Coordinates of C-alpha atoms in Angstrom, one line a residue:
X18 CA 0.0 0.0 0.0
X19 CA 2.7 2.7 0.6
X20 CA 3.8 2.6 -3.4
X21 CA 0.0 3.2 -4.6
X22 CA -1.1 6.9 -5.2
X23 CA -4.4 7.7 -5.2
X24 CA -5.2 10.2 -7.7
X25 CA -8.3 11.7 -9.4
X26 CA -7.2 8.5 -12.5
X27 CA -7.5 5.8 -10.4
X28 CA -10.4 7.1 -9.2
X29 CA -12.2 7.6 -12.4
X30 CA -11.4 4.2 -13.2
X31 CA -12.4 2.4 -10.0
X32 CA -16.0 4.0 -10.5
X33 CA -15.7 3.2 -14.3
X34 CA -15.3 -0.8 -13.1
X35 CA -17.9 -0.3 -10.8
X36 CA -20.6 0.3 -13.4
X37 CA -19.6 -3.1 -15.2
X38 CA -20.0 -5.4 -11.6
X39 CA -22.0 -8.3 -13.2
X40 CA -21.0 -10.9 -10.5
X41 CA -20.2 -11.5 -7.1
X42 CA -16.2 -11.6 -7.7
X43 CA -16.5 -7.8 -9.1
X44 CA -18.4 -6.7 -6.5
X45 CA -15.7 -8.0 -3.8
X46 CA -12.7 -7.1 -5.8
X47 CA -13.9 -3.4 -5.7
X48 CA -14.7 -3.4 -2.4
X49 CA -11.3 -4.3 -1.7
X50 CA -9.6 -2.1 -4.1
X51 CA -12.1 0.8 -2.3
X52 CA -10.4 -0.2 1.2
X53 CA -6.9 -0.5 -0.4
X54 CA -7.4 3.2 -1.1
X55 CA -8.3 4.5 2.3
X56 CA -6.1 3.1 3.8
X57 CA -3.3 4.2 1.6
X58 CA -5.1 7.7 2.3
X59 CA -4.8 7.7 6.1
X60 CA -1.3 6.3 5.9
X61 CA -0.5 9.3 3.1
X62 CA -2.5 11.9 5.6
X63 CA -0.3 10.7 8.8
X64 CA 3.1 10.8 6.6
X65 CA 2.4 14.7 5.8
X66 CA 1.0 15.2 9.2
X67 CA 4.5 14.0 10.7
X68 CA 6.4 15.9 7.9
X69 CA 4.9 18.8 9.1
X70 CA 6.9 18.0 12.4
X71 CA 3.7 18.0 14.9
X72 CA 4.9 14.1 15.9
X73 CA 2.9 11.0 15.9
X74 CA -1.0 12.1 14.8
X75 CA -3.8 10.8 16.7
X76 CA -6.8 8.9 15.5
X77 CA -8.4 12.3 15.8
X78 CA -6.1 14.4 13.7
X79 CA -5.7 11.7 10.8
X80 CA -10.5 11.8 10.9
X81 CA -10.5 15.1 10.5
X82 CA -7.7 14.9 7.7
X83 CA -9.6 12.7 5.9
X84 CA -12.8 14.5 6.5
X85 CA -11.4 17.3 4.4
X86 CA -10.6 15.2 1.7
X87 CA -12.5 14.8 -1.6
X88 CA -11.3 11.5 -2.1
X89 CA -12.4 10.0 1.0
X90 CA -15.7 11.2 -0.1
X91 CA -15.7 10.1 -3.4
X92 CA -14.7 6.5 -2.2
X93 CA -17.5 6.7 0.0
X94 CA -19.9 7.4 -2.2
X95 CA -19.1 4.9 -4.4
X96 CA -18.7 1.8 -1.6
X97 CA -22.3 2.9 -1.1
X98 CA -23.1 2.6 -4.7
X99 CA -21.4 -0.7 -5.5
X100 CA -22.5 -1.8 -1.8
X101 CA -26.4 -1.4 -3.6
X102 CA -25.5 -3.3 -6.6
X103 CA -27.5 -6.3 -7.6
X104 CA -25.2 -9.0 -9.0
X105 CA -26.2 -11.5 -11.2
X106 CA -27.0 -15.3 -9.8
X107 CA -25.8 -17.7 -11.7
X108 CA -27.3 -21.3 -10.8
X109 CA -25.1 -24.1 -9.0
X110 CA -24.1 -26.6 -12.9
X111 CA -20.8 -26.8 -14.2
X112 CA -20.1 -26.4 -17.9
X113 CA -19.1 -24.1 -20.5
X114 CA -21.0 -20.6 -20.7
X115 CA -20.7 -18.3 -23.6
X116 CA -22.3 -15.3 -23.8
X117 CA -23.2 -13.8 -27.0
X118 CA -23.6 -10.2 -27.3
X119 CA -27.3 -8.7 -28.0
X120 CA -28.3 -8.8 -31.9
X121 CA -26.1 -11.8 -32.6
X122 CA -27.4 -14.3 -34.9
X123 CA -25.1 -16.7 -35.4

């Protein structure tokens, strides 16, 4: 997590991915790449904080960081979103499964 920036790109993406969750495996994976990001957030908001020289920041100080953050909200937002998304079921049989796009007449 300390090598990943979170920028306004990744960002876009993520909630680009989210509008194409179709199963239960998209659904957890950006979940998890949601949570990946704010924590990389906090642990970017307590480096500056320390570079700033006021010591180790408290749970407190690193809230009300965040809380000023437009990324923090944005993520929110959009665990809330995906959070609401209805995933396909698919049914418990084993086989191969192609999908064919709509209009095809093969």
């Amino acid at each position: 997590l300390e090598a990943v920036k979170v920028t306004d790109r990744e960002l876009t993406i993520l909630e680009i991915e989210a509008e194409n969750i179709e199963t239960m495996d998209d659904k957890l994976w950006i979940i998890q790449t949601i949570y990946d990001y704010l924590e990389a957030i906090s642990k970017q908001q307590a480096d500056r904080y320390k570079k700033m020289g006021n010591g180790k920041p408290s749970k407190a100080d690193i809230d009300q960081m965040m809380a000023n953050d437009n990324r923090v909200d944005r993520l929110n937002k959009l665990r809330a979103k995906v959070m609401q998304t209805k995933t396909q079921e698919m049914e418990d049989h084993y086989g191969v499964f192609v999908r064919y796009p709509k209009g095809y007449e093969g």
